[in-house]
Amino acid sequence: MASHRRPKQTSRARVTVLTATAAAAVALSAQAAQAAPAKQSVKTVKAKVDALYEQTEQATEKLNGATEKQDQLQKQVEVIQDEVARQQGDLNDLQDDLGTLASAQYRSGGIDPTLQLFLSADPDSYLDKASTLDQVSTKQAEALRQIAEKKRTLNQQKAEAASKLSELDQTRTELRKKKKEVQGKLAETQKLLNSLTAAQRAALAAEDARSSRSNERVNLGNDTPASGRAAAALAAATGKRGAPYVYGATGPSSFDCSGLTSWAYAQAGVSIPRTSQAQANAGQRLSMSQLMPGDLVIFYGDQHHVALYAGNGMVLHAPRTGTVVRYESINNMPFQFGVRI
């Protein structure tokens, strides 16, 4: 006779474990899907890279400003400290002179003047000595006045030196912060570039190569520079085509944007400020239609990029990290105004 045993039921605990395992598997699958997003298009990545490079250049110009301020403060501190040392030397000399006068007065005037006159066998001789003592007292008073004045000047200069040193210390702290910001932006950009596939990297490299080739056949027209110095500055910068962009660099083998323009004008014998924001205020402002070769061209609302106008709607500049000094259309960036030096 067949047995009619009832099938063994799955325990409630076992059902719970299986359910939990299945749920965990679903969750892990969802997390894996989130951790491996679809590859971004080259166009999307390029837009992100360009935005990061622009942020890097903004930070670079702030770094340049802090560097320039540090250099200026350092020179001011050195001048003040030299003056403090000179004034201290003068004060020491005055104090030595005063000591000599005081010793002479003591030796000449150690006895009460009335008694000296009474005891003197030669009153005329004493009167001559008394006149000398009056002169010594006058010199002593003048020496005291000079010493007091020197001390006031010295204290003022010491206070100024202390203030400048404090400002210099703050600037150095700011400089370290700005440098770290630039390096962080560059690291972020590199991380994004490293995430690209080999094909995407090749596509970006091909685009850069096209930009370089287009620089070999640029039509600059026949515009005439506004002045001899503008012509000389543009000629100097033209000779640096192909030099790499390096943040904070001012030549002669590498440049950032304002490093190139300040170096170029220095070759023309003209000193202009270091940063693009300061260069924006270094001369006469121009509209786009007024530009002539050698004029500065300021880009972006915060004026963080500067180039040299090359003619026929083209500028010569150091664009960003990973590029070289090259020609580019003036319309590739948001034009603000020109500056004639």
C-alpha positions as a printed NumPy array, in Angstrom:
array([[  0.   ,   0.   ,   0.   ],
       [  1.417,   3.306,  -1.111],
       [  2.396,   5.791,   1.49 ],
       [  0.531,   9.089,   1.429],
       [  3.021,  11.238,   3.306],
       [  2.559,  14.986,   2.947],
       [  5.486,  16.82 ,   1.256],
       [  7.848,  18.456,   3.672],
       [  7.112,  22.196,   3.912],
       [  9.864,  24.776,   3.532],
       [ 10.553,  26.309,   6.875],
       [  9.611,  29.935,   7.446],
       [ 13.216,  30.791,   8.329],
       [ 14.45 ,  29.348,   5.041],
       [ 11.935,  31.425,   3.077],
       [ 13.084,  34.541,   4.875],
       [ 16.747,  33.863,   3.995],
       [ 15.959,  33.202,   0.357],
       [ 13.872,  36.361,   0.127],
       [ 16.587,  38.445,   1.702],
       [ 19.206,  36.976,  -0.617],
       [ 17.127,  37.767,  -3.667],
       [ 16.555,  41.331,  -2.477],
       [ 20.266,  41.801,  -1.889],
       [ 21.036,  40.519,  -5.362],
       [ 18.606,  43.014,  -6.868],
       [ 20.15 ,  45.84 ,  -4.831],
       [ 23.68 ,  44.884,  -5.863],
       [ 22.631,  44.76 ,  -9.497],
       [ 21.168,  48.254,  -9.198],
       [ 24.345,  49.547,  -7.549],
       [ 26.49 ,  47.972, -10.25 ],
       [ 24.377,  49.634, -12.894],
       [ 24.85 ,  52.981, -11.167],
       [ 28.609,  52.432, -10.736],
       [ 29.072,  51.808, -14.446],
       [ 27.318,  54.675, -16.215],
       [ 27.19 ,  54.906, -19.979],
       [ 30.279,  56.354, -21.612],
       [ 30.039,  60.079, -22.245],
       [ 30.37 ,  61.437, -25.748],
       [ 33.582,  63.157, -26.791],
       [ 31.634,  66.392, -27.186],
       [ 30.325,  66.174, -23.594],
       [ 33.74 ,  65.367, -22.168],
       [ 35.381,  68.158, -24.169],
       [ 32.852,  70.664, -22.822],
       [ 33.632,  69.559, -19.26 ],
       [ 37.389,  69.673, -19.878],
       [ 37.149,  73.142, -21.419],
       [ 35.108,  74.365, -18.427],
       [ 37.717,  72.985, -16.018],
       [ 40.542,  74.597, -17.978],
       [ 38.723,  77.92 , -17.856],
       [ 38.343,  77.59 , -14.078],
       [ 42.043,  76.743, -13.894],
       [ 42.95 ,  79.885, -15.802],
       [ 40.753,  81.995, -13.51 ],
       [ 42.611,  80.545, -10.531],
       [ 45.941,  81.063, -12.338],
       [ 45.355,  84.792, -12.784],
       [ 44.507,  85.065,  -9.075],
       [ 47.722,  83.186,  -8.337],
       [ 49.645,  85.593, -10.586],
       [ 48.129,  88.54 ,  -8.717],
       [ 49.149,  87.101,  -5.351],
       [ 52.651,  86.388,  -6.672],
       [ 53.034,  89.937,  -7.982],
       [ 51.798,  91.374,  -4.691],
       [ 54.276,  89.218,  -2.769],
       [ 57.168,  90.421,  -4.95 ],
       [ 56.163,  94.065,  -4.497],
       [ 55.786,  93.723,  -0.728],
       [ 59.13 ,  91.928,  -0.467],
       [ 60.856,  94.834,  -2.213],
       [ 59.059,  97.387,  -0.019],
       [ 60.033,  95.513,   3.137],
       [ 63.686,  95.377,   2.056],
       [ 63.741,  99.151,   1.368],
       [ 62.137,  99.939,   4.737],
       [ 64.462,  97.581,   6.614],
       [ 67.501,  99.187,   4.946],
       [ 66.205, 102.617,   5.982],
       [ 65.589, 101.409,   9.547],
       [ 69.19 , 100.179,   9.735],
       [ 70.49 , 103.52 ,   8.413],
       [ 68.363, 105.529,  10.847],
       [ 69.505, 103.314,  13.723],
       [ 73.129, 103.98 ,  12.752],
       [ 72.475, 107.739,  12.685],
       [ 70.793, 107.528,  16.085],
       [ 73.747, 105.651,  17.544],
       [ 76.129, 108.31 ,  16.209],
       [ 74.028, 111.112,  17.724],
       [ 73.932, 109.364,  21.074],
       [ 77.709, 108.901,  20.999],
       [ 78.158, 112.609,  20.22 ],
       [ 75.855, 113.524,  23.081],
       [ 77.912, 111.398,  25.465],
       [ 81.091, 113.187,  24.355],
       [ 79.481, 116.612,  24.929],
       [ 78.203, 115.579,  28.332],
       [ 81.683, 114.401,  29.379],
       [ 83.264, 117.67 ,  28.241],
       [ 80.646, 119.687,  30.108],
       [ 81.205, 117.695,  33.271],
       [ 84.96 , 118.194,  33.088],
       [ 84.581, 121.952,  32.432],
       [ 81.667, 122.691,  34.706],
       [ 82.195, 120.466,  37.719],
       [ 82.457, 123.503,  40.126],
       [ 79.704, 126.034,  40.72 ],
       [ 80.292, 128.891,  38.215],
       [ 79.978, 131.683,  40.9  ],
       [ 82.586, 130.05 ,  43.115],
       [ 84.837, 129.481,  40.093],
       [ 84.687, 133.222,  39.273],
       [ 85.361, 134.177,  42.915],
       [ 88.426, 131.885,  43.145],
       [ 89.754, 132.625,  39.695],
       [ 93.009, 134.488,  39.505],
       [ 92.147, 135.387,  35.885],
       [ 88.461, 136.418,  35.607],
       [ 88.809, 137.078,  31.856],
       [ 90.001, 133.51 ,  31.31 ],
       [ 87.041, 132.152,  33.27 ],
       [ 84.563, 134.214,  31.265],
       [ 86.001, 132.701,  28.088],
       [ 85.473, 129.219,  29.561],
       [ 81.939, 130.095,  30.634],
       [ 81.174, 131.182,  27.056],
       [ 82.464, 127.818,  25.83 ],
       [ 80.21 , 126.04 ,  28.335],
       [ 77.193, 127.924,  26.969],
       [ 78.104, 126.785,  23.473],
       [ 78.441, 123.185,  24.663],
       [ 75.001, 123.392,  26.261],
       [ 73.534, 124.711,  23.019],
       [ 75.123, 121.826,  21.068],
       [ 73.831, 119.394,  23.65 ],
       [ 70.297, 120.749,  23.347],
       [ 70.471, 120.443,  19.551],
       [ 71.78 , 116.904,  19.859],
       [ 68.895, 115.986,  22.157],
       [ 66.418, 117.451,  19.679],
       [ 67.933, 115.473,  16.81 ],
       [ 67.917, 112.279,  18.864],
       [ 64.24 , 112.694,  19.739],
       [ 63.398, 113.324,  16.076],
       [ 65.414, 110.308,  14.948],
       [ 63.686, 108.106,  17.482],
       [ 60.258, 109.184,  16.242],
       [ 61.234, 108.503,  12.628],
       [ 62.777, 105.169,  13.553],
       [ 59.689, 104.039,  15.472],
       [ 57.458, 104.992,  12.522],
       [ 59.63 , 103.021,  10.124],
       [ 59.718, 100.01 ,  12.416],
       [ 55.917, 100.088,  12.653],
       [ 55.652, 100.336,   8.86 ],
       [ 58.053,  97.422,   8.446],
       [ 56.033,  95.319,  10.907],
       [ 52.82 ,  96.131,   9.008],
       [ 54.373,  95.227,   5.651],
       [ 55.796,  91.989,   7.056],
       [ 52.353,  91.042,   8.362],
       [ 50.802,  91.818,   4.97 ],
       [ 53.547,  89.811,   3.278],
       [ 52.842,  86.832,   5.523],
       [ 49.122,  86.994,   4.684],
       [ 49.939,  87.228,   0.976],
       [ 52.166,  84.156,   1.18 ],
       [ 49.305,  82.256,   2.817],
       [ 46.983,  83.399,   0.037],
       [ 49.598,  82.393,  -2.529],
       [ 49.794,  78.845,  -1.17 ],
       [ 45.988,  78.638,  -1.222],
       [ 45.757,  79.857,  -4.839],
       [ 48.503,  77.499,  -5.966],
       [ 46.694,  74.586,  -4.339],
       [ 43.491,  75.632,  -6.101],
       [ 45.209,  75.662,  -9.497],
       [ 46.808,  72.28 ,  -8.878],
       [ 43.454,  70.872,  -7.75 ],
       [ 41.734,  72.048, -10.94 ],
       [ 44.491,  70.553, -13.069],
       [ 44.266,  67.247, -11.189],
       [ 40.491,  67.197, -11.664],
       [ 40.919,  67.821, -15.394],
       [ 43.523,  65.076, -15.705],
       [ 41.255,  62.649, -13.868],
       [ 38.493,  63.356, -16.365],
       [ 40.874,  62.887, -19.293],
       [ 42.118,  59.622, -17.829],
       [ 38.536,  58.323, -17.73 ],
       [ 38.272,  58.526, -21.527],
       [ 38.563,  55.521, -23.772],
       [ 41.485,  55.267, -26.142],
       [ 39.198,  56.205, -29.03 ],
       [ 37.949,  59.305, -27.212],
       [ 41.468,  60.422, -26.391],
       [ 42.419,  59.944, -30.037],
       [ 39.445,  62.076, -31.119],
       [ 40.481,  64.924, -28.799],
       [ 44.101,  64.677, -29.967],
       [ 42.929,  64.845, -33.584],
       [ 40.962,  68.001, -32.818],
       [ 44.049,  69.615, -31.25 ],
       [ 46.073,  68.582, -34.285],
       [ 43.526,  70.258, -36.575],
       [ 43.865,  73.46 , -34.512],
       [ 47.652,  73.334, -34.869],
       [ 47.477,  72.759, -38.633],
       [ 45.043,  75.638, -39.048],
       [ 47.644,  77.911, -37.426],
       [ 50.047,  77.244, -40.29 ],
       [ 47.873,  79.017, -42.832],
       [ 46.375,  81.978, -40.971],
       [ 45.396,  85.04 , -42.987],
       [ 46.162,  88.086, -40.821],
       [ 45.303,  90.664, -43.454],
       [ 47.215,  93.903, -43.968],
       [ 46.271,  95.871, -40.831],
       [ 48.958,  98.243, -39.549],
       [ 49.945,  98.268, -35.854],
       [ 48.964, 101.34 , -33.852],
       [ 52.57 , 102.098, -32.839],
       [ 56.129, 100.896, -33.058],
       [ 55.95 ,  99.362, -29.584],
       [ 52.761,  97.466, -30.486],
       [ 54.469,  96.145, -33.627],
       [ 57.54 ,  95.098, -31.619],
       [ 55.431,  93.364, -28.958],
       [ 53.449,  91.418, -31.546],
       [ 56.631,  90.444, -33.385],
       [ 58.166,  89.152, -30.144],
       [ 55.059,  87.092, -29.326],
       [ 54.879,  85.76 , -32.895],
       [ 58.375,  84.389, -32.443],
       [ 57.057,  82.304, -29.531],
       [ 54.397,  80.424, -31.497],
       [ 54.478,  76.805, -30.386],
       [ 55.812,  77.578, -26.889],
       [ 53.858,  75.58 , -24.279],
       [ 51.331,  77.05 , -21.865],
       [ 52.491,  76.704, -18.251],
       [ 50.538,  78.371, -15.479],
       [ 52.467,  81.188, -13.804],
       [ 55.117,  81.242, -16.554],
       [ 56.393,  84.522, -18.021],
       [ 58.817,  83.216, -20.64 ],
       [ 61.008,  82.991, -22.45 ],
       [ 60.332,  79.295, -23.126],
       [ 56.795,  78.917, -21.692],
       [ 53.922,  81.259, -20.851],
       [ 50.469,  81.685, -19.436],
       [ 48.13 ,  84.213, -21.074],
       [ 49.2  ,  87.374, -19.245],
       [ 52.752,  86.081, -19.013],
       [ 52.949,  86.152, -22.807],
       [ 51.544,  89.672, -23.189],
       [ 53.666,  91.182, -20.407],
       [ 56.797,  89.452, -21.779],
       [ 56.045,  90.609, -25.337],
       [ 55.702,  94.252, -24.315],
       [ 58.823,  94.005, -22.167],
       [ 60.718,  93.041, -25.353],
       [ 59.384,  96.289, -26.837],
       [ 60.784,  98.225, -23.869],
       [ 57.383,  98.753, -22.238],
       [ 56.491,  97.557, -18.733],
       [ 52.862,  96.539, -18.253],
       [ 51.217,  94.861, -15.231],
       [ 51.473,  91.112, -14.733],
       [ 47.825,  90.002, -14.581],
       [ 45.096,  90.191, -17.22 ],
       [ 42.828,  92.183, -14.882],
       [ 45.552,  94.784, -14.314],
       [ 46.45 ,  94.863, -18.014],
       [ 42.788,  95.628, -18.736],
       [ 43.37 ,  99.033, -17.089],
       [ 46.831,  99.687, -18.521],
       [ 45.82 , 101.814, -21.482],
       [ 43.075, 103.186, -23.738],
       [ 40.009, 100.957, -24.072],
       [ 38.854,  99.975, -27.557],
       [ 35.846,  98.434, -29.25 ],
       [ 36.38 ,  95.437, -31.515],
       [ 36.21 ,  97.618, -34.644],
       [ 39.02 ,  99.855, -33.285],
       [ 41.518,  97.026, -32.759],
       [ 44.885,  97.16 , -34.497],
       [ 47.71 ,  94.576, -34.444],
       [ 49.576,  94.559, -31.137],
       [ 46.617,  95.813, -29.066],
       [ 45.654,  93.753, -26.016],
       [ 42.329,  91.911, -26.162],
       [ 40.484,  91.177, -22.913],
       [ 38.075,  88.219, -22.721],
       [ 35.408,  87.009, -20.241],
       [ 33.378,  89.058, -17.792],
       [ 35.935,  88.749, -15.005],
       [ 38.753,  89.64 , -17.467],
       [ 40.73 ,  86.488, -16.691],
       [ 42.115,  86.027, -20.209],
       [ 44.193,  88.327, -22.404],
       [ 45.609,  88.021, -25.923],
       [ 47.351,  90.131, -28.559],
       [ 45.341,  91.208, -31.587],
       [ 47.088,  89.829, -34.678],
       [ 44.854,  91.24 , -37.424],
       [ 41.889,  90.149, -39.57 ],
       [ 39.833,  89.002, -36.587],
       [ 42.588,  86.782, -35.169],
       [ 44.396,  86.898, -31.82 ],
       [ 47.715,  85.411, -30.732],
       [ 47.653,  83.973, -27.219],
       [ 48.594,  81.241, -24.763],
       [ 45.199,  79.524, -24.409],
       [ 45.396,  77.009, -21.554],
       [ 47.196,  74.   , -20.108],
       [ 47.893,  71.395, -22.764],
       [ 48.126,  73.914, -25.601],
       [ 50.794,  76.157, -27.092],
       [ 51.033,  79.816, -28.104],
       [ 48.885,  80.025, -31.237],
       [ 46.479,  82.023, -33.372],
       [ 42.76 ,  81.773, -32.794],
       [ 39.619,  83.547, -33.913],
       [ 38.645,  86.464, -31.701],
       [ 35.104,  85.088, -31.753],
       [ 36.052,  81.845, -29.99 ],
       [ 35.886,  83.582, -26.597],
       [ 33.577,  86.224, -25.083],
       [ 35.177,  89.526, -26.13 ],
       [ 35.066,  92.369, -23.573],
       [ 37.244,  95.162, -24.994],
       [ 40.657,  95.985, -26.376],
       [ 43.452,  97.958, -24.729],
       [ 45.979, 100.118, -26.547],
       [ 49.284, 100.426, -24.707]])
